[in-house]
Amino acid sequence: MKQKRWKYIQLNNSGSALISVVAVAIFLSVIATTIIYISGKNYQIKANDYQNKNTFYQAEMALDELKGALAADVSEAFKYAYREVMPEYVTKESGDKRNQDFHTIYFDCLYYMWTGATKYGTDIGKDEITTHVTVPGESVYTTVENFAADLPNFQQYFIPEDKITEEDEKMCVALDPETPGRFIIKNVRVRCSQNGYSSYICTDIALDPPAYYMGRSNAGGEEEGAEPGDGFVPKDIEKKKLYMGDYILYMNWHKY
């Protein structure tokens, strides 16, 4: 009897097609949602990257504006040091001694511009070099702000003294004992904030003495101390043109 009953039992598959369609639709919606999510994340990442790059470039341009203005100081210090050393050209023992004096006067000239005093006692007349200091003993921040009065980008993004944190090292001027004549403005900070994004840069700016060797040379290209005809070409002949911007360097660059 049981075997006969099974003959009358039939499977009902009328809803299987609908279930398959629903399953495929769910699968496709999951894939579409995933693609949309990934595309949205990629767009957000690219937008963030663009905004970060934009604020960074704005901050960097502000520093470059200051760097360009400092070229005038390098040029003025170079001319002053050269004029001071040349009258005693013959009395100096060697080209190295002349260069040593040149570096000392060059540094003192820049130091005077930014502090109103000298480090090595160089006698600099007020009518010869103009200092950026308006009030003796003023903060370097005040001096920088006065110097940058005609630098709109730098003024906009420069971080003044009252905006730095207690952990930040304050801006100052310094020398580099390993590089004769190098004058450094330390801890210059700029920040650019736009559309909720910010770029923060802290750097030292070094003003190196131009690479102009003050040794004696003659028309034959021979320098003092060199054997006649050895073909040595002194540095002042090798570098016929000086671009002052080449001697302004960023040091200890940090981006946040």
PDB file of C-alpha atoms in Angstrom:
ATOM      1  CA  MET A   1       0.000   0.000   0.000  1.00  0.00           C
ATOM      2  CA  LYS A   2       2.797   2.484   0.868  1.00  0.00           C
ATOM      3  CA  GLN A   3       4.452   2.021  -2.497  1.00  0.00           C
ATOM      4  CA  LYS A   4       1.215   2.852  -4.288  1.00  0.00           C
ATOM      5  CA  ARG A   5       0.733   6.074  -2.260  1.00  0.00           C
ATOM      6  CA  TRP A   6       4.107   7.476  -3.403  1.00  0.00           C
ATOM      7  CA  LYS A   7       2.903   7.317  -6.962  1.00  0.00           C
ATOM      8  CA  TYR A   8       0.349  10.058  -6.256  1.00  0.00           C
ATOM      9  CA  ILE A   9       2.828  12.457  -4.482  1.00  0.00           C
ATOM     10  CA  GLN A  10       4.197  15.218  -6.783  1.00  0.00           C
ATOM     11  CA  LEU A  11       6.681  18.069  -5.967  1.00  0.00           C
ATOM     12  CA  ASN A  12       5.375  21.648  -6.312  1.00  0.00           C
ATOM     13  CA  ASN A  13       8.207  23.840  -7.886  1.00  0.00           C
ATOM     14  CA  SER A  14       6.044  26.776  -8.860  1.00  0.00           C
ATOM     15  CA  GLY A  15       7.860  29.248  -6.447  1.00  0.00           C
ATOM     16  CA  SER A  16      11.460  28.240  -7.168  1.00  0.00           C
ATOM     17  CA  ALA A  17      11.867  30.654 -10.084  1.00  0.00           C
ATOM     18  CA  LEU A  18      10.765  33.587  -7.916  1.00  0.00           C
ATOM     19  CA  ILE A  19      13.222  32.613  -5.190  1.00  0.00           C
ATOM     20  CA  SER A  20      16.043  32.458  -7.747  1.00  0.00           C
ATOM     21  CA  VAL A  21      15.175  35.914  -9.059  1.00  0.00           C
ATOM     22  CA  VAL A  22      15.128  37.348  -5.539  1.00  0.00           C
ATOM     23  CA  ALA A  23      18.492  35.738  -4.723  1.00  0.00           C
ATOM     24  CA  VAL A  24      20.088  37.114  -7.892  1.00  0.00           C
ATOM     25  CA  ALA A  25      18.631  40.567  -7.218  1.00  0.00           C
ATOM     26  CA  ILE A  26      20.026  40.558  -3.674  1.00  0.00           C
ATOM     27  CA  PHE A  27      23.426  39.435  -4.955  1.00  0.00           C
ATOM     28  CA  LEU A  28      23.499  42.172  -7.599  1.00  0.00           C
ATOM     29  CA  SER A  29      22.401  44.825  -5.103  1.00  0.00           C
ATOM     30  CA  VAL A  30      25.214  43.802  -2.750  1.00  0.00           C
ATOM     31  CA  ILE A  31      27.743  44.098  -5.576  1.00  0.00           C
ATOM     32  CA  ALA A  32      26.325  47.464  -6.662  1.00  0.00           C
ATOM     33  CA  THR A  33      26.386  48.761  -3.081  1.00  0.00           C
ATOM     34  CA  THR A  34      29.994  47.618  -2.687  1.00  0.00           C
ATOM     35  CA  ILE A  35      31.023  49.323  -5.933  1.00  0.00           C
ATOM     36  CA  ILE A  36      29.267  52.552  -4.939  1.00  0.00           C
ATOM     37  CA  TYR A  37      30.889  52.437  -1.490  1.00  0.00           C
ATOM     38  CA  ILE A  38      34.373  51.877  -2.922  1.00  0.00           C
ATOM     39  CA  SER A  39      33.861  54.632  -5.499  1.00  0.00           C
ATOM     40  CA  GLY A  40      32.699  56.998  -2.773  1.00  0.00           C
ATOM     41  CA  LYS A  41      35.716  56.190  -0.611  1.00  0.00           C
ATOM     42  CA  ASN A  42      38.070  56.711  -3.565  1.00  0.00           C
ATOM     43  CA  TYR A  43      36.449  60.055  -4.312  1.00  0.00           C
ATOM     44  CA  GLN A  44      36.745  61.076  -0.667  1.00  0.00           C
ATOM     45  CA  ILE A  45      40.408  60.042  -0.569  1.00  0.00           C
ATOM     46  CA  LYS A  46      41.152  61.997  -3.744  1.00  0.00           C
ATOM     47  CA  ALA A  47      39.267  65.018  -2.411  1.00  0.00           C
ATOM     48  CA  ASN A  48      41.208  64.847   0.863  1.00  0.00           C
ATOM     49  CA  ASP A  49      44.462  64.462  -1.025  1.00  0.00           C
ATOM     50  CA  TYR A  50      43.652  67.475  -3.195  1.00  0.00           C
ATOM     51  CA  GLN A  51      42.760  69.635  -0.207  1.00  0.00           C
ATOM     52  CA  ASN A  52      45.888  68.560   1.688  1.00  0.00           C
ATOM     53  CA  LYS A  53      48.096  69.275  -1.312  1.00  0.00           C
ATOM     54  CA  ASN A  54      46.413  72.625  -1.858  1.00  0.00           C
ATOM     55  CA  THR A  55      46.968  73.782   1.729  1.00  0.00           C
ATOM     56  CA  PHE A  56      50.546  72.477   1.647  1.00  0.00           C
ATOM     57  CA  TYR A  57      51.350  74.353  -1.561  1.00  0.00           C
ATOM     58  CA  GLN A  58      49.845  77.537  -0.135  1.00  0.00           C
ATOM     59  CA  ALA A  59      52.011  77.241   2.988  1.00  0.00           C
ATOM     60  CA  GLU A  60      55.083  76.410   0.909  1.00  0.00           C
ATOM     61  CA  MET A  61      54.461  79.400  -1.374  1.00  0.00           C
ATOM     62  CA  ALA A  62      54.366  81.640   1.699  1.00  0.00           C
ATOM     63  CA  LEU A  63      57.818  80.407   2.734  1.00  0.00           C
ATOM     64  CA  ASP A  64      59.118  80.803  -0.809  1.00  0.00           C
ATOM     65  CA  GLU A  65      57.883  84.397  -0.760  1.00  0.00           C
ATOM     66  CA  LEU A  66      59.964  85.061   2.363  1.00  0.00           C
ATOM     67  CA  LYS A  67      62.904  83.206   0.841  1.00  0.00           C
ATOM     68  CA  GLY A  68      62.781  85.408  -2.250  1.00  0.00           C
ATOM     69  CA  ALA A  69      62.772  88.567  -0.138  1.00  0.00           C
ATOM     70  CA  LEU A  70      65.796  87.345   1.829  1.00  0.00           C
ATOM     71  CA  ALA A  71      67.854  87.292  -1.375  1.00  0.00           C
ATOM     72  CA  ALA A  72      68.163  91.074  -1.042  1.00  0.00           C
ATOM     73  CA  ASP A  73      69.768  90.627   2.394  1.00  0.00           C
ATOM     74  CA  VAL A  74      72.246  88.087   1.024  1.00  0.00           C
ATOM     75  CA  SER A  75      73.154  90.455  -1.803  1.00  0.00           C
ATOM     76  CA  GLU A  76      73.590  93.427   0.547  1.00  0.00           C
ATOM     77  CA  ALA A  77      75.714  91.448   3.016  1.00  0.00           C
ATOM     78  CA  PHE A  78      77.838  90.061   0.183  1.00  0.00           C
ATOM     79  CA  LYS A  79      78.515  93.531  -1.244  1.00  0.00           C
ATOM     80  CA  TYR A  80      79.305  94.977   2.164  1.00  0.00           C
ATOM     81  CA  ALA A  81      81.705  92.171   3.123  1.00  0.00           C
ATOM     82  CA  TYR A  82      83.413  92.365  -0.261  1.00  0.00           C
ATOM     83  CA  ARG A  83      83.916  96.132   0.043  1.00  0.00           C
ATOM     84  CA  GLU A  84      85.338  95.735   3.547  1.00  0.00           C
ATOM     85  CA  VAL A  85      87.845  93.025   2.646  1.00  0.00           C
ATOM     86  CA  MET A  86      89.064  94.302  -0.714  1.00  0.00           C
ATOM     87  CA  PRO A  87      90.885  97.463   0.564  1.00  0.00           C
ATOM     88  CA  GLU A  88      93.121  95.176   2.645  1.00  0.00           C
ATOM     89  CA  TYR A  89      93.539  92.658  -0.146  1.00  0.00           C
ATOM     90  CA  VAL A  90      97.316  92.971  -0.350  1.00  0.00           C
ATOM     91  CA  THR A  91      97.930  92.988   3.405  1.00  0.00           C
ATOM     92  CA  LYS A  92      96.131  89.698   4.039  1.00  0.00           C
ATOM     93  CA  GLU A  93      98.451  86.718   4.294  1.00  0.00           C
ATOM     94  CA  SER A  94      96.498  84.442   1.965  1.00  0.00           C
ATOM     95  CA  GLY A  95      93.247  83.858   0.163  1.00  0.00           C
ATOM     96  CA  ASP A  96      92.080  81.705   3.078  1.00  0.00           C
ATOM     97  CA  LYS A  97      92.577  84.609   5.478  1.00  0.00           C
ATOM     98  CA  ARG A  98      90.618  86.901   3.185  1.00  0.00           C
ATOM     99  CA  ASN A  99      87.818  84.358   2.991  1.00  0.00           C
ATOM    100  CA  GLN A 100      87.762  83.993   6.757  1.00  0.00           C
ATOM    101  CA  ASP A 101      87.369  87.750   7.167  1.00  0.00           C
ATOM    102  CA  PHE A 102      84.785  87.807   4.384  1.00  0.00           C
ATOM    103  CA  HIS A 103      82.671  85.153   6.122  1.00  0.00           C
ATOM    104  CA  THR A 104      82.931  86.926   9.481  1.00  0.00           C
ATOM    105  CA  ILE A 105      81.860  90.294   8.085  1.00  0.00           C
ATOM    106  CA  TYR A 106      79.124  88.687   5.974  1.00  0.00           C
ATOM    107  CA  PHE A 107      77.640  86.990   9.040  1.00  0.00           C
ATOM    108  CA  ASP A 108      77.926  90.110  11.198  1.00  0.00           C
ATOM    109  CA  CYS A 109      76.193  92.150   8.520  1.00  0.00           C
ATOM    110  CA  LEU A 110      73.196  89.800   8.480  1.00  0.00           C
ATOM    111  CA  TYR A 111      73.248  89.564  12.258  1.00  0.00           C
ATOM    112  CA  TYR A 112      73.112  93.353  12.426  1.00  0.00           C
ATOM    113  CA  MET A 113      70.201  93.451   9.984  1.00  0.00           C
ATOM    114  CA  TRP A 114      68.163  91.086  12.149  1.00  0.00           C
ATOM    115  CA  THR A 115      69.220  92.054  15.683  1.00  0.00           C
ATOM    116  CA  GLY A 116      70.662  95.565  15.482  1.00  0.00           C
ATOM    117  CA  ALA A 117      73.958  94.274  16.933  1.00  0.00           C
ATOM    118  CA  THR A 118      77.018  92.311  15.778  1.00  0.00           C
ATOM    119  CA  LYS A 119      78.369  88.955  16.907  1.00  0.00           C
ATOM    120  CA  TYR A 120      82.054  89.460  16.134  1.00  0.00           C
ATOM    121  CA  GLY A 121      82.395  93.187  16.733  1.00  0.00           C
ATOM    122  CA  THR A 122      82.362  94.337  13.111  1.00  0.00           C
ATOM    123  CA  ASP A 123      82.027  98.118  12.974  1.00  0.00           C
ATOM    124  CA  ILE A 124      78.919  98.583  10.823  1.00  0.00           C
ATOM    125  CA  GLY A 125      77.710 102.131  10.281  1.00  0.00           C
ATOM    126  CA  LYS A 126      73.989 102.858  10.415  1.00  0.00           C
ATOM    127  CA  ASP A 127      74.260 104.763   7.151  1.00  0.00           C
ATOM    128  CA  GLU A 128      75.843 101.748   5.440  1.00  0.00           C
ATOM    129  CA  ILE A 129      73.442  98.939   6.383  1.00  0.00           C
ATOM    130  CA  THR A 130      69.780  99.272   7.319  1.00  0.00           C
ATOM    131  CA  THR A 131      68.576  97.033  10.131  1.00  0.00           C
ATOM    132  CA  HIS A 132      65.122  95.445  10.106  1.00  0.00           C
ATOM    133  CA  VAL A 133      64.852  96.045  13.858  1.00  0.00           C
ATOM    134  CA  THR A 134      62.577  98.960  14.730  1.00  0.00           C
ATOM    135  CA  VAL A 135      63.093  98.887  18.520  1.00  0.00           C
ATOM    136  CA  PRO A 136      66.339  97.574  20.097  1.00  0.00           C
ATOM    137  CA  GLY A 137      65.770  94.267  21.861  1.00  0.00           C
ATOM    138  CA  GLU A 138      62.487  93.513  20.127  1.00  0.00           C
ATOM    139  CA  SER A 139      61.377  89.938  19.491  1.00  0.00           C
ATOM    140  CA  VAL A 140      62.529  88.249  16.300  1.00  0.00           C
ATOM    141  CA  TYR A 141      58.843  87.654  15.574  1.00  0.00           C
ATOM    142  CA  THR A 142      58.264  91.405  15.506  1.00  0.00           C
ATOM    143  CA  THR A 143      61.284  91.888  13.245  1.00  0.00           C
ATOM    144  CA  VAL A 144      60.026  89.213  10.839  1.00  0.00           C
ATOM    145  CA  GLU A 145      56.546  90.731  10.757  1.00  0.00           C
ATOM    146  CA  ASN A 146      58.020  94.154   9.962  1.00  0.00           C
ATOM    147  CA  PHE A 147      60.262  92.662   7.288  1.00  0.00           C
ATOM    148  CA  ALA A 148      57.307  90.800   5.741  1.00  0.00           C
ATOM    149  CA  ALA A 149      55.018  93.844   5.614  1.00  0.00           C
ATOM    150  CA  ASP A 150      54.998  93.669   1.800  1.00  0.00           C
ATOM    151  CA  LEU A 151      54.704  89.871   1.616  1.00  0.00           C
ATOM    152  CA  PRO A 152      50.932  89.178   1.636  1.00  0.00           C
ATOM    153  CA  ASN A 153      51.096  85.371   1.415  1.00  0.00           C
ATOM    154  CA  PHE A 154      53.666  85.050   4.170  1.00  0.00           C
ATOM    155  CA  GLN A 155      51.792  87.508   6.372  1.00  0.00           C
ATOM    156  CA  GLN A 156      48.598  85.505   5.942  1.00  0.00           C
ATOM    157  CA  TYR A 157      50.058  82.139   6.981  1.00  0.00           C
ATOM    158  CA  PHE A 158      52.915  83.108   9.322  1.00  0.00           C
ATOM    159  CA  ILE A 159      52.414  81.850  12.898  1.00  0.00           C
ATOM    160  CA  PRO A 160      53.172  84.722  15.313  1.00  0.00           C
ATOM    161  CA  GLU A 161      54.652  84.330  18.767  1.00  0.00           C
ATOM    162  CA  ASP A 162      51.324  84.405  20.608  1.00  0.00           C
ATOM    163  CA  LYS A 163      49.998  81.502  18.495  1.00  0.00           C
ATOM    164  CA  ILE A 164      52.738  78.945  19.164  1.00  0.00           C
ATOM    165  CA  THR A 165      52.397  76.303  21.886  1.00  0.00           C
ATOM    166  CA  GLU A 166      54.550  75.931  24.984  1.00  0.00           C
ATOM    167  CA  GLU A 167      56.216  72.860  23.453  1.00  0.00           C
ATOM    168  CA  ASP A 168      57.285  74.711  20.298  1.00  0.00           C
ATOM    169  CA  GLU A 169      60.784  76.150  20.115  1.00  0.00           C
ATOM    170  CA  LYS A 170      60.672  79.891  19.568  1.00  0.00           C
ATOM    171  CA  MET A 171      62.097  81.556  16.506  1.00  0.00           C
ATOM    172  CA  CYS A 172      65.621  82.945  16.838  1.00  0.00           C
ATOM    173  CA  VAL A 173      68.735  83.748  14.808  1.00  0.00           C
ATOM    174  CA  ALA A 174      71.859  81.622  15.054  1.00  0.00           C
ATOM    175  CA  LEU A 175      75.158  80.665  13.461  1.00  0.00           C
ATOM    176  CA  ASP A 176      76.346  77.294  12.202  1.00  0.00           C
ATOM    177  CA  PRO A 177      79.777  76.450  13.676  1.00  0.00           C
ATOM    178  CA  GLU A 178      80.359  73.881  10.927  1.00  0.00           C
ATOM    179  CA  THR A 179      79.680  76.298   8.050  1.00  0.00           C
ATOM    180  CA  PRO A 180      81.618  79.591   8.269  1.00  0.00           C
ATOM    181  CA  GLY A 181      79.472  82.632   7.587  1.00  0.00           C
ATOM    182  CA  ARG A 182      76.149  80.786   7.603  1.00  0.00           C
ATOM    183  CA  PHE A 183      73.350  82.843   9.195  1.00  0.00           C
ATOM    184  CA  ILE A 184      70.202  80.961  10.252  1.00  0.00           C
ATOM    185  CA  ILE A 185      66.685  82.094  11.061  1.00  0.00           C
ATOM    186  CA  LYS A 186      65.404  79.162  13.110  1.00  0.00           C
ATOM    187  CA  ASN A 187      61.907  77.781  13.659  1.00  0.00           C
ATOM    188  CA  VAL A 188      59.976  79.726  11.024  1.00  0.00           C
ATOM    189  CA  ARG A 189      56.404  78.416  11.115  1.00  0.00           C
ATOM    190  CA  VAL A 190      53.495  78.775   8.699  1.00  0.00           C
ATOM    191  CA  ARG A 191      50.029  77.227   8.701  1.00  0.00           C
ATOM    192  CA  CYS A 192      47.420  77.204   5.942  1.00  0.00           C
ATOM    193  CA  SER A 193      43.838  76.193   6.815  1.00  0.00           C
ATOM    194  CA  GLN A 194      41.137  75.935   4.155  1.00  0.00           C
ATOM    195  CA  ASN A 195      37.814  74.054   4.049  1.00  0.00           C
ATOM    196  CA  GLY A 196      38.590  72.164   7.240  1.00  0.00           C
ATOM    197  CA  TYR A 197      42.059  71.065   6.086  1.00  0.00           C
ATOM    198  CA  SER A 198      45.381  72.344   7.431  1.00  0.00           C
ATOM    199  CA  SER A 199      49.066  72.121   6.546  1.00  0.00           C
ATOM    200  CA  TYR A 200      51.696  73.145   9.074  1.00  0.00           C
ATOM    201  CA  ILE A 201      55.358  73.666   8.182  1.00  0.00           C
ATOM    202  CA  CYS A 202      58.279  74.447  10.473  1.00  0.00           C
ATOM    203  CA  THR A 203      61.739  75.061   9.029  1.00  0.00           C
ATOM    204  CA  ASP A 204      65.046  76.827   9.527  1.00  0.00           C
ATOM    205  CA  ILE A 205      66.206  79.190   6.775  1.00  0.00           C
ATOM    206  CA  ALA A 206      69.955  79.434   6.214  1.00  0.00           C
ATOM    207  CA  LEU A 207      71.614  82.340   4.412  1.00  0.00           C
ATOM    208  CA  ASP A 208      74.981  81.067   3.204  1.00  0.00           C
ATOM    209  CA  PRO A 209      77.831  83.301   2.033  1.00  0.00           C
ATOM    210  CA  PRO A 210      78.112  83.209  -1.768  1.00  0.00           C
ATOM    211  CA  ALA A 211      80.810  80.849  -3.031  1.00  0.00           C
ATOM    212  CA  TYR A 212      83.213  83.546  -4.108  1.00  0.00           C
ATOM    213  CA  TYR A 213      86.835  82.645  -3.391  1.00  0.00           C
ATOM    214  CA  MET A 214      89.003  85.695  -2.740  1.00  0.00           C
ATOM    215  CA  GLY A 215      92.345  84.237  -3.709  1.00  0.00           C
ATOM    216  CA  ARG A 216      94.714  85.998  -6.097  1.00  0.00           C
ATOM    217  CA  SER A 217      94.388  84.935  -9.723  1.00  0.00           C
ATOM    218  CA  ASN A 218      95.973  86.170 -12.927  1.00  0.00           C
ATOM    219  CA  ALA A 219      95.039  86.198 -16.572  1.00  0.00           C
ATOM    220  CA  GLY A 220      96.582  82.769 -17.064  1.00  0.00           C
ATOM    221  CA  GLY A 221      94.155  81.191 -14.627  1.00  0.00           C
ATOM    222  CA  GLU A 222      96.779  80.447 -11.986  1.00  0.00           C
ATOM    223  CA  GLU A 223      96.123  81.022  -8.299  1.00  0.00           C
ATOM    224  CA  GLU A 224      98.506  81.942  -5.525  1.00  0.00           C
ATOM    225  CA  GLY A 225     100.257  78.832  -4.288  1.00  0.00           C
ATOM    226  CA  ALA A 226      99.728  76.981  -7.553  1.00  0.00           C
ATOM    227  CA  GLU A 227     102.576  75.962  -9.780  1.00  0.00           C
ATOM    228  CA  PRO A 228     102.788  77.960 -13.037  1.00  0.00           C
ATOM    229  CA  GLY A 229     100.982  76.255 -15.857  1.00  0.00           C
ATOM    230  CA  ASP A 230      99.243  73.630 -13.702  1.00  0.00           C
ATOM    231  CA  GLY A 231      95.906  74.607 -15.239  1.00  0.00           C
ATOM    232  CA  PHE A 232      94.147  75.255 -11.925  1.00  0.00           C
ATOM    233  CA  VAL A 233      91.173  77.581 -12.327  1.00  0.00           C
ATOM    234  CA  PRO A 234      90.222  79.537  -9.187  1.00  0.00           C
ATOM    235  CA  LYS A 235      86.653  79.572  -7.936  1.00  0.00           C
ATOM    236  CA  ASP A 236      86.085  83.227  -8.722  1.00  0.00           C
ATOM    237  CA  ILE A 237      86.711  82.470 -12.402  1.00  0.00           C
ATOM    238  CA  GLU A 238      84.682  79.254 -12.397  1.00  0.00           C
ATOM    239  CA  LYS A 239      81.551  81.031 -11.136  1.00  0.00           C
ATOM    240  CA  LYS A 240      81.232  84.228 -13.147  1.00  0.00           C
ATOM    241  CA  LYS A 241      77.643  84.941 -12.084  1.00  0.00           C
ATOM    242  CA  LEU A 242      76.148  84.724  -8.623  1.00  0.00           C
ATOM    243  CA  TYR A 243      72.439  84.154  -8.070  1.00  0.00           C
ATOM    244  CA  MET A 244      71.733  85.053  -4.453  1.00  0.00           C
ATOM    245  CA  GLY A 245      68.703  82.769  -4.257  1.00  0.00           C
ATOM    246  CA  ASP A 246      71.044  79.778  -4.534  1.00  0.00           C
ATOM    247  CA  TYR A 247      72.462  80.579  -1.104  1.00  0.00           C
ATOM    248  CA  ILE A 248      69.168  80.560   0.802  1.00  0.00           C
ATOM    249  CA  LEU A 249      68.423  77.057   2.034  1.00  0.00           C
ATOM    250  CA  TYR A 250      65.673  75.290   3.966  1.00  0.00           C
ATOM    251  CA  MET A 251      66.993  73.202   6.853  1.00  0.00           C
ATOM    252  CA  ASN A 252      65.301  70.847   9.359  1.00  0.00           C
ATOM    253  CA  TRP A 253      62.087  70.926   7.329  1.00  0.00           C
ATOM    254  CA  HIS A 254      59.032  69.456   9.095  1.00  0.00           C
ATOM    255  CA  LYS A 255      55.506  69.147   7.695  1.00  0.00           C
ATOM    256  CA  TYR A 256      52.506  68.296   9.860  1.00  0.00           C
TER     257      TYR A 256
END
